[in-house]
Amino acid sequence: MATLGTIGVAAPSAQAAETAAIPFRSLTYGASYYSGSVSFSNRSVSATGILHSVSGSGCRFASVTPYVGSTEYPTYRSVIYCNGASGTVTVGAPADVPGGPSSVVVGLWTYDPATDTATLVRTTKPIAR
């Protein structure tokens, strides 16, 4: 399992050049899903989309894992939605190097609060800047 960081979006530097939002294919697990787009800035990347968990299916959260070339940076996760809850979530991660991340992988996870177990169930292919 990837190391999970804190919830949040890193603040870009003053010279940050945002990219246009790049849509990603909906990540589904049963009838649960995370669907949205990613945006890169000078030293971070974020994903914004709809996270939906199905009633009776447990909990779900989304994640982003930035890459600079082939170097993987820590994974950051979104808030958790459980048993039919859904909403717009943004999850961001820093890659504090000039130019920021070159790509990102977005993930959909299941979470069992009874056992405090998270499982990565779907990912995008690397999405390039």
mmCIF file of C-alpha atoms in Angstrom, residues 7-113:
data_model
loop_
_atom_site.group_PDB
_atom_site.id
_atom_site.type_symbol
_atom_site.label_atom_id
_atom_site.label_comp_id
_atom_site.label_asym_id
_atom_site.label_seq_id
_atom_site.Cartn_x
_atom_site.Cartn_y
_atom_site.Cartn_z
ATOM 1 C CA ILE A 7 -5.555 15.760 3.222
ATOM 2 C CA GLY A 8 -5.107 18.987 1.309
ATOM 3 C CA VAL A 9 -3.767 20.890 -1.610
ATOM 4 C CA ALA A 10 -0.259 22.277 -1.620
ATOM 5 C CA ALA A 11 -0.037 26.004 -2.156
ATOM 6 C CA PRO A 12 1.693 26.721 -5.467
ATOM 7 C CA SER A 13 4.557 29.189 -5.649
ATOM 8 C CA ALA A 14 3.962 32.743 -6.852
ATOM 9 C CA GLN A 15 5.230 31.873 -10.353
ATOM 10 C CA ALA A 16 3.104 28.722 -10.670
ATOM 11 C CA ALA A 17 1.786 28.106 -14.147
ATOM 12 C CA GLU A 18 -1.448 26.155 -13.963
ATOM 13 C CA THR A 19 -2.289 23.748 -16.750
ATOM 14 C CA ALA A 20 -5.759 23.469 -18.198
ATOM 15 C CA ALA A 21 -7.787 20.793 -16.436
ATOM 16 C CA ILE A 22 -7.117 17.360 -17.959
ATOM 17 C CA PRO A 23 -10.116 15.011 -17.610
ATOM 18 C CA PHE A 24 -9.458 11.448 -16.489
ATOM 19 C CA ARG A 25 -11.509 8.358 -17.151
ATOM 20 C CA SER A 26 -13.960 7.573 -14.368
ATOM 21 C CA LEU A 27 -12.553 5.146 -11.804
ATOM 22 C CA THR A 28 -15.279 2.681 -10.832
ATOM 23 C CA TYR A 29 -15.584 -0.049 -8.251
ATOM 24 C CA GLY A 30 -18.999 -1.672 -8.357
ATOM 25 C CA ALA A 31 -21.336 1.311 -8.587
ATOM 26 C CA SER A 32 -18.954 3.583 -6.640
ATOM 27 C CA TYR A 33 -16.815 5.995 -8.653
ATOM 28 C CA TYR A 34 -14.453 8.959 -8.767
ATOM 29 C CA SER A 35 -14.634 11.063 -11.924
ATOM 30 C CA GLY A 36 -13.047 14.428 -12.680
ATOM 31 C CA SER A 37 -9.902 16.154 -13.903
ATOM 32 C CA VAL A 38 -6.346 16.941 -12.850
ATOM 33 C CA SER A 39 -4.487 20.258 -12.921
ATOM 34 C CA PHE A 40 -0.750 20.788 -12.614
ATOM 35 C CA SER A 41 0.945 23.860 -11.169
ATOM 36 C CA ASN A 42 4.594 24.766 -10.731
ATOM 37 C CA ARG A 43 5.135 22.595 -7.638
ATOM 38 C CA SER A 44 1.967 20.526 -7.176
ATOM 39 C CA VAL A 45 -0.855 18.634 -8.826
ATOM 40 C CA SER A 46 -4.499 18.251 -7.835
ATOM 41 C CA ALA A 47 -7.506 16.193 -8.860
ATOM 42 C CA THR A 48 -11.044 17.509 -8.526
ATOM 43 C CA GLY A 49 -14.097 15.382 -9.150
ATOM 44 C CA ILE A 50 -17.209 13.648 -7.885
ATOM 45 C CA LEU A 51 -16.621 10.862 -5.377
ATOM 46 C CA HIS A 52 -19.622 8.582 -4.910
ATOM 47 C CA SER A 53 -20.017 5.649 -2.554
ATOM 48 C CA VAL A 54 -22.985 3.325 -2.855
ATOM 49 C CA SER A 55 -25.291 2.690 0.098
ATOM 50 C CA GLY A 56 -24.267 -0.481 1.898
ATOM 51 C CA SER A 57 -20.927 -0.692 0.065
ATOM 52 C CA GLY A 58 -18.681 0.743 2.745
ATOM 53 C CA CYS A 59 -16.329 3.691 2.353
ATOM 54 C CA ARG A 60 -14.341 5.183 -0.524
ATOM 55 C CA PHE A 61 -11.662 7.831 -0.966
ATOM 56 C CA ALA A 62 -9.550 9.159 -3.834
ATOM 57 C CA SER A 63 -5.802 9.732 -4.034
ATOM 58 C CA VAL A 64 -3.146 11.380 -6.173
ATOM 59 C CA THR A 65 0.444 10.206 -6.544
ATOM 60 C CA PRO A 66 2.720 12.708 -8.322
ATOM 61 C CA TYR A 67 5.797 11.718 -10.310
ATOM 62 C CA VAL A 68 8.797 13.751 -11.413
ATOM 63 C CA GLY A 69 10.179 11.668 -14.242
ATOM 64 C CA SER A 70 10.230 8.138 -12.811
ATOM 65 C CA THR A 71 10.531 9.306 -9.181
ATOM 66 C CA GLU A 72 7.368 8.671 -7.174
ATOM 67 C CA TYR A 73 6.389 11.246 -4.549
ATOM 68 C CA PRO A 74 4.120 10.557 -1.534
ATOM 69 C CA THR A 75 0.466 9.767 -2.152
ATOM 70 C CA TYR A 76 -2.129 12.158 -0.717
ATOM 71 C CA ARG A 77 -5.753 11.200 -0.106
ATOM 72 C CA SER A 78 -9.140 12.884 -0.095
ATOM 73 C CA VAL A 79 -11.842 12.902 2.519
ATOM 74 C CA ILE A 80 -13.694 9.606 2.963
ATOM 75 C CA TYR A 81 -17.304 9.057 1.864
ATOM 76 C CA CYS A 82 -19.312 6.122 3.197
ATOM 77 C CA ASN A 83 -22.553 4.280 2.474
ATOM 78 C CA GLY A 84 -24.231 6.398 -0.187
ATOM 79 C CA ALA A 85 -22.524 9.724 0.471
ATOM 80 C CA SER A 86 -21.130 11.656 -2.458
ATOM 81 C CA GLY A 87 -19.752 15.060 -3.294
ATOM 82 C CA THR A 88 -17.057 17.052 -5.010
ATOM 83 C CA VAL A 89 -13.612 16.417 -3.588
ATOM 84 C CA THR A 90 -10.234 17.912 -4.379
ATOM 85 C CA VAL A 91 -7.038 16.191 -3.391
ATOM 86 C CA GLY A 92 -3.641 17.699 -4.059
ATOM 87 C CA ALA A 93 -0.033 16.727 -3.587
ATOM 88 C CA PRO A 94 3.230 18.655 -3.728
ATOM 89 C CA ALA A 95 6.283 17.811 -5.765
ATOM 90 C CA ASP A 96 8.545 20.578 -4.549
ATOM 91 C CA VAL A 97 10.954 20.720 -7.483
ATOM 92 C CA PRO A 98 11.252 23.378 -10.201
ATOM 93 C CA GLY A 99 8.500 22.774 -12.743
ATOM 94 C CA GLY A 100 6.632 20.440 -10.395
ATOM 95 C CA PRO A 101 5.347 16.983 -11.221
ATOM 96 C CA SER A 102 5.567 15.637 -14.763
ATOM 97 C CA SER A 103 2.717 13.145 -14.298
ATOM 98 C CA VAL A 104 0.197 11.876 -11.772
ATOM 99 C CA VAL A 105 -1.719 8.687 -11.034
ATOM 100 C CA VAL A 106 -5.217 9.076 -9.583
ATOM 101 C CA GLY A 107 -6.562 6.254 -7.411
ATOM 102 C CA LEU A 108 -9.857 5.009 -5.964
ATOM 103 C CA TRP A 109 -9.697 3.196 -2.618
ATOM 104 C CA THR A 110 -12.008 1.202 -0.371
ATOM 105 C CA TYR A 111 -11.771 1.757 3.359
ATOM 106 C CA ASP A 112 -13.052 -0.406 6.214
ATOM 107 C CA PRO A 113 -13.247 1.696 9.398
#
